[in-house]
Tab-separated table of C-alpha atoms and ligand atoms in Angstrom:
chain	number	residue	atom	x	y	z
A	1	MET	CA	-9.302	-3.901	5.784
A	2	ASP	CA	-8.405	-3.729	9.906
A	3	THR	CA	-7.842	-0.291	9.651
A	4	ILE	CA	-9.929	2.474	10.189
A	5	VAL	CA	-11.499	4.085	7.076
A	6	ALA	CA	-13.293	7.674	6.549
A	7	ILE	CA	-14.822	8.467	4.308
A	8	SER	CA	-16.172	13.154	3.717
A	9	VAL	CA	-18.570	14.080	1.181
A	10	VAL	CA	-19.770	17.000	-0.727
A	11	SER	CA	-23.524	16.924	-0.657
A	12	ALA	CA	-26.711	18.953	-1.093
A	13	THR	CA	-28.522	17.024	1.674
A	14	GLU	CA	-27.470	14.869	3.961
A	15	GLU	CA	-29.984	11.989	2.998
A	16	LYS	CA	-28.201	12.153	-0.030
A	17	ALA	CA	-24.490	11.675	1.275
A	18	ASP	CA	-25.408	8.642	4.029
A	19	LYS	CA	-26.392	6.581	1.078
A	20	ALA	CA	-23.623	7.542	-0.992
A	21	ILE	CA	-21.191	6.691	2.217
A	22	GLU	CA	-23.124	3.718	3.155
A	23	ALA	CA	-23.080	1.915	-0.793
A	24	ALA	CA	-18.637	3.441	-0.533
A	25	PHE	CA	-18.531	1.484	2.550
A	26	SER	CA	-20.354	-1.702	1.604
A	27	ARG	CA	-18.260	-1.515	-0.730
A	28	ILE	CA	-14.984	-2.093	0.511
A	29	ASP	CA	-16.206	-4.724	3.034
A	30	ALA	CA	-17.227	-6.712	-0.298
A	31	LEU	CA	-13.625	-5.748	-1.608
A	32	ASP	CA	-12.127	-7.042	2.167
A	33	LYS	CA	-13.980	-10.022	1.898
A	34	THR	CA	-12.449	-11.360	-1.376
A	35	LEU	CA	-8.592	-9.869	-0.710
A	36	ASN	CA	-8.486	-10.751	2.638
A	37	PHE	CA	-5.288	-12.788	3.988
A	38	PHE	CA	-6.631	-13.443	6.832
A	39	SER	CA	-9.411	-15.115	6.468
A	40	ASP	CA	-9.741	-18.589	5.036
A	41	THR	CA	-12.342	-18.563	2.765
A	42	SER	CA	-11.683	-15.252	0.649
A	43	GLU	CA	-9.960	-15.524	-2.961
A	44	LEU	CA	-6.560	-14.478	-1.620
A	45	SER	CA	-6.944	-17.292	0.455
A	46	ARG	CA	-7.953	-19.616	-1.682
A	47	ILE	CA	-4.803	-18.217	-4.778
A	48	ASN	CA	-2.645	-19.722	-1.435
A	49	ALA	CA	-3.992	-22.886	-0.280
A	50	GLN	CA	-3.588	-23.709	-4.393
A	51	ALA	CA	-0.136	-22.589	-4.817
A	52	GLY	CA	1.876	-24.865	-6.899
A	53	SER	CA	-1.437	-27.563	-7.343
A	54	ALA	CA	-3.844	-25.775	-9.400
A	55	PRO	CA	-4.988	-22.447	-10.685
A	56	VAL	CA	-8.239	-21.023	-9.005
A	57	ALA	CA	-10.624	-19.197	-10.070
A	58	VAL	CA	-11.751	-15.915	-8.551
A	59	SER	CA	-14.004	-13.237	-9.772
A	60	PRO	CA	-12.475	-10.561	-12.150
A	61	GLU	CA	-11.498	-7.852	-9.729
A	62	THR	CA	-9.553	-10.644	-8.105
A	63	VAL	CA	-7.313	-10.776	-11.594
A	64	GLU	CA	-7.058	-6.917	-12.261
A	65	VAL	CA	-5.683	-6.041	-8.572
A	66	ILE	CA	-4.187	-9.087	-8.923
A	67	ALA	CA	-2.965	-7.956	-12.294
A	68	LYS	CA	-1.932	-4.672	-11.479
A	69	ALA	CA	-0.093	-5.672	-8.666
A	70	ILE	CA	2.038	-7.898	-10.770
A	71	ASP	CA	2.704	-4.752	-12.868
A	72	THR	CA	4.068	-2.656	-10.250
A	73	SER	CA	5.919	-5.454	-9.222
A	74	ALA	CA	8.188	-5.845	-12.736
A	75	LYS	CA	7.715	-1.878	-12.611
A	76	THR	CA	9.911	-1.915	-9.259
A	77	GLU	CA	12.112	-4.240	-10.351
A	78	GLY	CA	10.267	-6.610	-7.818
A	79	ALA	CA	10.868	-4.190	-4.567
A	80	PHE	CA	7.605	-4.566	-4.906
A	81	ASP	CA	6.902	-8.110	-4.831
A	82	VAL	CA	2.796	-9.072	-4.433
A	83	THR	CA	4.324	-12.506	-3.780
A	84	ILE	CA	6.398	-11.352	-0.493
A	85	GLY	CA	3.697	-13.859	1.884
A	86	PRO	CA	6.153	-16.315	2.948
A	87	GLU	CA	8.664	-14.344	4.211
A	88	ILE	CA	6.249	-11.602	5.652
A	89	ALA	CA	4.105	-15.005	7.257
A	90	LEU	CA	7.143	-15.092	9.523
A	91	TRP	CA	6.980	-11.653	11.396
A	92	ASP	CA	5.031	-10.786	14.161
A	93	PHE	CA	5.352	-6.805	14.829
A	94	VAL	CA	2.484	-6.827	18.044
A	95	SER	CA	4.554	-9.856	19.996
A	96	LYS	CA	8.269	-8.868	18.466
A	97	ARG	CA	9.148	-11.782	17.328
A	98	MET	CA	11.966	-12.028	15.494
A	99	PRO	CA	12.118	-15.254	12.489
A	100	GLU	CA	15.265	-16.962	12.302
A	101	ASP	CA	17.186	-16.573	9.599
A	102	ARG	CA	17.859	-19.559	8.232
A	103	THR	CA	14.675	-19.809	7.622
A	104	VAL	CA	14.337	-16.268	6.388
A	105	LYS	CA	16.855	-17.324	3.909
A	106	GLU	CA	15.150	-20.520	3.158
A	107	ARG	CA	11.859	-18.916	2.287
A	108	LEU	CA	13.134	-16.673	-0.317
A	109	PRO	CA	13.379	-18.109	-3.612
A	110	LEU	CA	9.673	-18.382	-2.570
A	111	VAL	CA	9.222	-14.595	-3.288
A	112	ASP	CA	8.936	-14.071	-6.693
A	113	TYR	CA	5.870	-12.094	-8.808
A	114	ARG	CA	6.758	-13.754	-12.244
A	115	ASN	CA	5.957	-16.808	-10.555
A	116	MET	CA	2.190	-15.930	-10.583
A	117	ARG	CA	-0.118	-16.443	-13.007
A	118	ILE	CA	-2.848	-14.801	-14.081
A	119	ASP	CA	-4.993	-15.762	-16.889
A	120	LYS	CA	-7.818	-12.934	-17.227
A	121	GLU	CA	-9.953	-15.337	-20.090
A	122	ARG	CA	-10.389	-18.398	-17.816
A	123	SER	CA	-9.941	-15.542	-14.676
A	124	THR	CA	-8.266	-17.387	-12.918
A	125	VAL	CA	-4.987	-17.252	-10.729
A	126	PHE	CA	-2.069	-19.353	-10.436
A	127	LEU	CA	0.718	-19.532	-7.646
A	128	THR	CA	3.427	-22.144	-8.997
A	129	LYS	CA	5.024	-23.066	-6.369
A	130	LYS	CA	4.314	-24.328	-3.701
A	131	GLY	CA	4.812	-23.201	-0.182
A	132	MET	CA	3.863	-19.386	-2.597
A	133	ARG	CA	1.694	-16.574	-0.878
A	134	ALA	CA	0.310	-13.700	-2.750
A	135	ASP	CA	-0.289	-11.290	0.173
A	136	LEU	CA	-2.027	-7.752	-1.327
A	137	GLY	CA	-1.061	-5.642	2.101
A	138	ALA	CA	0.509	-3.170	-0.027
A	139	ILE	CA	-1.763	-2.367	-2.338
A	140	ALA	CA	-5.461	-3.390	-1.190
A	141	LYS	CA	-6.176	-0.422	0.442
A	142	GLY	CA	-5.190	1.922	-2.927
A	143	TYR	CA	-7.845	0.315	-4.431
A	144	ALA	CA	-10.299	-0.490	-1.924
A	145	ALA	CA	-9.857	3.744	-2.739
A	146	ASP	CA	-10.641	3.749	-6.100
A	147	LYS	CA	-13.390	1.300	-6.115
A	148	ALA	CA	-15.183	3.695	-3.149
A	149	VAL	CA	-14.780	6.876	-4.572
A	150	GLY	CA	-16.264	4.981	-8.270
A	151	GLU	CA	-19.213	4.378	-6.331
A	152	LEU	CA	-19.441	7.512	-5.402
A	153	LYS	CA	-19.601	9.407	-8.285
A	154	ARG	CA	-22.204	6.608	-9.121
A	155	GLN	CA	-24.478	7.792	-6.335
A	156	GLY	CA	-24.490	11.364	-7.764
A	157	ILE	CA	-21.534	12.881	-5.522
A	158	ARG	CA	-19.321	15.082	-7.276
A	159	ALA	CA	-16.424	15.741	-4.242
A	160	GLY	CA	-15.299	13.950	-1.648
A	161	LEU	CA	-12.507	12.392	0.392
A	162	VAL	CA	-11.464	8.452	1.154
A	163	ALA	CA	-9.130	7.131	3.346
A	164	VAL	CA	-8.302	4.020	3.851
A	165	ALA	CA	-5.504	4.011	6.421
A	166	GLY	CA	-3.060	6.250	4.913
A	167	ASP	CA	-4.412	5.191	1.474
A	168	ILE	CA	-6.289	8.711	0.504
A	169	ARG	CA	-8.148	9.508	-3.013
A	170	ALA	CA	-10.044	12.460	-3.350
A	171	PHE	CA	-12.287	13.862	-6.073
A	172	GLY	CA	-13.560	17.147	-6.851
A	173	LEU	CA	-12.963	20.376	-5.016
A	174	LYS	CA	-14.758	21.957	-1.619
A	175	PRO	CA	-17.343	24.227	-1.422
A	176	ASP	CA	-14.844	26.977	-1.148
A	177	GLY	CA	-12.816	25.648	-4.254
A	178	SER	CA	-9.691	24.469	-2.901
A	179	GLY	CA	-8.909	21.023	-2.984
A	180	TRP	CA	-8.446	18.548	0.045
A	181	LYS	CA	-5.488	18.805	2.426
A	182	VAL	CA	-4.041	15.820	3.527
A	183	GLY	CA	-1.486	16.007	6.491
A	184	ILE	CA	1.892	13.819	5.858
A	185	ARG	CA	2.655	12.367	9.151
A	186	ASN	CA	6.412	13.262	10.352
A	187	PRO	CA	8.074	9.013	10.878
A	188	ARG	CA	10.273	10.901	14.437
A	189	THR	CA	8.351	12.986	16.510
A	190	GLY	CA	10.879	11.670	19.372
A	191	GLY	CA	7.388	10.700	21.500
A	192	LYS	CA	4.733	12.595	20.768
A	193	ASP	CA	1.772	11.685	18.803
A	194	ASP	CA	0.859	12.344	15.173
A	195	GLU	CA	3.095	15.503	14.374
A	196	ILE	CA	2.670	16.869	10.812
A	197	LEU	CA	5.533	17.405	8.482
A	198	ALA	CA	3.784	18.274	5.579
A	199	THR	CA	0.838	19.289	3.828
A	200	VAL	CA	-0.213	18.638	-0.307
A	201	GLU	CA	-3.844	20.036	-1.688
A	202	LEU	CA	-5.289	17.564	-3.763
A	203	ARG	CA	-7.679	18.078	-6.578
A	204	ASP	CA	-8.526	14.627	-8.259
A	205	MET	CA	-5.362	12.788	-7.301
A	206	ALA	CA	-4.736	9.877	-4.724
A	207	VAL	CA	-1.535	9.810	-1.929
A	208	SER	CA	-0.402	7.536	-0.217
A	209	THR	CA	2.188	6.901	2.440
A	210	SER	CA	4.601	3.897	3.632
A	211	GLY	CA	6.359	4.008	6.771
A	212	ASP	CA	8.728	2.080	9.428
A	213	TYR	CA	6.603	3.663	12.094
A	214	GLU	CA	3.311	2.150	11.592
A	215	ARG	CA	4.700	-1.699	12.506
A	216	TYR	CA	7.208	-1.897	14.588
A	217	PHE	CA	9.223	-3.078	17.157
A	218	MET	CA	12.914	-1.496	18.323
A	219	LYS	CA	15.805	-4.777	18.790
A	220	ASP	CA	18.964	-3.928	19.979
A	221	GLY	CA	18.643	-0.062	19.302
A	222	ILE	CA	17.659	-2.101	15.060
A	223	ARG	CA	13.920	-0.758	13.810
A	224	TYR	CA	12.517	-3.878	12.782
A	225	HIS	CA	9.361	-2.797	10.348
A	226	HIS	CA	6.435	-4.493	8.316
A	227	ILE	CA	7.962	-3.376	4.746
A	228	LEU	CA	10.880	-6.697	3.750
A	229	ASP	CA	13.076	-6.491	0.813
A	230	PRO	CA	11.905	-9.230	-1.077
A	231	LYS	CA	15.814	-9.289	-1.911
A	232	THR	CA	16.992	-10.216	1.837
A	233	GLY	CA	13.530	-11.210	3.733
A	234	TYR	CA	14.434	-8.335	6.400
A	235	PRO	CA	13.316	-4.814	6.488
A	236	ALA	CA	14.103	-2.011	4.385
A	237	THR	CA	16.937	0.054	5.433
A	238	GLY	CA	16.915	3.254	3.287
A	239	CYS	CA	14.551	5.128	3.857
A	240	ARG	CA	12.108	6.074	7.123
A	241	SER	CA	8.782	7.344	4.929
A	242	VAL	CA	7.529	7.807	1.307
A	243	THR	CA	4.887	9.442	0.168
A	244	VAL	CA	3.346	9.030	-3.349
A	245	LEU	CA	1.089	10.741	-5.640
A	246	ALA	CA	-0.950	9.909	-8.460
A	247	LYS	CA	-3.693	9.905	-9.919
A	248	GLU	CA	-4.606	6.393	-8.441
A	249	GLY	CA	-4.949	4.791	-4.870
A	250	VAL	CA	-3.736	1.276	-6.773
A	251	ASP	CA	-0.715	2.877	-7.602
A	252	THR	CA	0.400	5.144	-4.680
A	253	ASP	CA	-0.317	2.317	-2.217
A	254	SER	CA	1.976	-0.155	-4.322
A	255	PHE	CA	4.187	2.268	-5.391
A	256	SER	CA	5.508	3.849	-1.934
A	257	THR	CA	5.971	0.502	-0.333
A	258	GLY	CA	7.779	-0.101	-3.702
A	259	THR	CA	9.683	3.186	-3.606
A	260	PHE	CA	10.610	2.748	0.132
A	261	VAL	CA	12.064	-1.371	-0.380
A	262	LEU	CA	14.159	0.914	-3.498
A	263	GLY	CA	15.529	3.738	-1.372
A	264	PRO	CA	16.342	7.221	-2.365
A	265	GLU	CA	18.517	6.847	-5.720
A	266	LYS	CA	16.180	4.047	-7.187
A	267	GLY	CA	13.144	5.368	-5.861
A	268	MET	CA	12.795	8.976	-7.248
A	269	LYS	CA	14.228	7.494	-10.803
A	270	VAL	CA	11.086	4.987	-10.653
A	271	LEU	CA	9.024	7.802	-9.750
A	272	GLU	CA	10.350	10.466	-11.957
A	273	GLY	CA	9.207	8.037	-14.922
A	274	MET	CA	5.703	6.663	-13.968
A	275	GLY	CA	4.973	9.885	-13.947
A	276	PHE	CA	4.272	10.381	-10.065
A	277	GLU	CA	5.055	12.699	-7.709
A	278	GLY	CA	6.262	11.589	-4.131
A	279	MET	CA	8.817	13.156	-1.052
A	280	ILE	CA	11.276	10.475	-0.213
A	281	LEU	CA	12.721	10.427	3.752
A	282	ASP	CA	15.542	9.560	3.725
A	283	LYS	CA	16.679	6.705	6.812
A	284	ASP	CA	19.367	10.010	7.600
A	285	GLY	CA	16.231	12.249	7.736
A	286	ARG	CA	17.448	13.256	4.354
A	287	VAL	CA	13.976	15.075	1.723
A	288	PHE	CA	13.996	13.217	-1.729
A	289	THR	CA	10.987	15.784	-3.849
A	290	THR	CA	10.069	15.162	-7.257
A	291	PRO	CA	9.806	18.409	-9.450
A	292	GLY	CA	6.754	18.077	-9.842
A	293	LEU	CA	5.761	18.212	-6.518
A	294	LYS	CA	7.120	21.510	-5.306
A	295	GLY	CA	4.604	24.265	-5.441
A	296	LYS	CA	1.788	21.388	-4.008
A	297	ILE	CA	3.866	20.461	-0.545
A	298	GLU	CA	4.125	22.491	2.069
A	299	PHE	CA	6.508	22.245	5.050
A	300	LYS	CA	5.429	22.645	8.873
A	301	GLY	CA	8.288	21.891	10.791
A	302	GLN	CA	11.612	20.140	12.149
A	303	HIS	CA	11.654	16.178	10.197
B	1	ADP	P1	0.991	0.468	5.601
B	1	ADP	O1	0.468	-1.420	5.152
B	1	ADP	O2	1.122	0.267	6.703
B	1	ADP	O3	-0.159	1.168	4.583
B	1	ADP	P2	2.684	-0.521	2.968
B	1	ADP	O4	1.143	-0.119	2.196
B	1	ADP	O5	3.602	0.072	2.535
B	1	ADP	O6	1.948	-0.034	4.350
B	1	ADP	O7	1.892	-1.926	3.021
B	1	ADP	C1	2.622	-2.753	4.060
B	1	ADP	C2	2.340	-4.359	4.103
B	1	ADP	O8	2.632	-4.817	2.242
B	1	ADP	C3	2.794	-4.948	5.344
B	1	ADP	O9	2.253	-5.186	5.973
B	1	ADP	C4	3.017	-6.661	3.802
B	1	ADP	O10	1.410	-7.127	4.105
B	1	ADP	C5	2.921	-5.913	2.526
B	1	ADP	N1	4.472	-5.794	2.314
B	1	ADP	C6	5.191	-5.221	2.918
B	1	ADP	N2	6.281	-5.566	2.591
B	1	ADP	C7	6.412	-5.948	0.980
B	1	ADP	C8	6.885	-5.714	-0.501
B	1	ADP	N3	8.031	-5.182	-0.489
B	1	ADP	N4	6.212	-6.064	-1.609
B	1	ADP	C9	4.771	-5.698	-1.069
B	1	ADP	N5	4.292	-6.179	-0.121
B	1	ADP	C10	4.936	-6.380	1.147
B	2	MG	MG1	1.589	1.233	0.024
């Protein structure tokens, strides 16, 4: 998945731990092969290649994650939009390439999750317009964390943590009876590396953070980052980072991105409506937290 995956488990023997971790990594590998945006042979690439032409038969798992992605798109009123692909393709955050404004605007009509159709019975996915492209970049990692945890449990593991970059799912308790402590990074460290802004303790929960500090470049004092507002095709401007806690990684991953685009006011409403916990750091560094997060979150320093 083009990122670092870390798996920890609690186990009586190293042998059992190794075997379970091996199986969980294989599970993530398999998902990477089907959902990878960049490989021509993935199921996702086949769906994109047939946009505007024909429904594509894919595995039930691909249908499942896309159904989830469409659902989150609807619940965030398109702030998270699984069809953001044509706009994302215009940006290059490594070589700091800005797209032409004209092209950004031309492609906006291609971004609309309502034009992505799934047929669960036939196990097919169809992008109805030519040029559409689905992008699972803001949901696949959380989904993979869920599936890896499922695999660990199947292997008889009772407690563990899977971190697919910033998408983390934990289950059970550590041997000392405590939950799994996860740090939330400070999005503005002023040059210093990874600084922890706060920690949360997880027990059978997932957490994801979306931020404007992971993949970005600066130009004329403006920060251009990889979370785009599907309405404009440009990076969303309301937040610096959004952290979401929920039962499943598939939700925390996609809703952290969607909430980031919605901004603090609408974003908090959506999180509360979903019954999720979350923290938003807005563009001016103000902190918003859902009521239920208090007591679970511990702040470390300045932000
Ligand atoms: P990260 O990948 O750094 O964990 P996110 O989970 O927020 O961060 O996902 C960002 C990725 O999601 C982008 O690289 C892009 O592929 C995709 N994306 C960007 N904007 C949106 C959006 N509004 N809706 C859905 N996916 C998006
Ligand atoms: Mg996300």
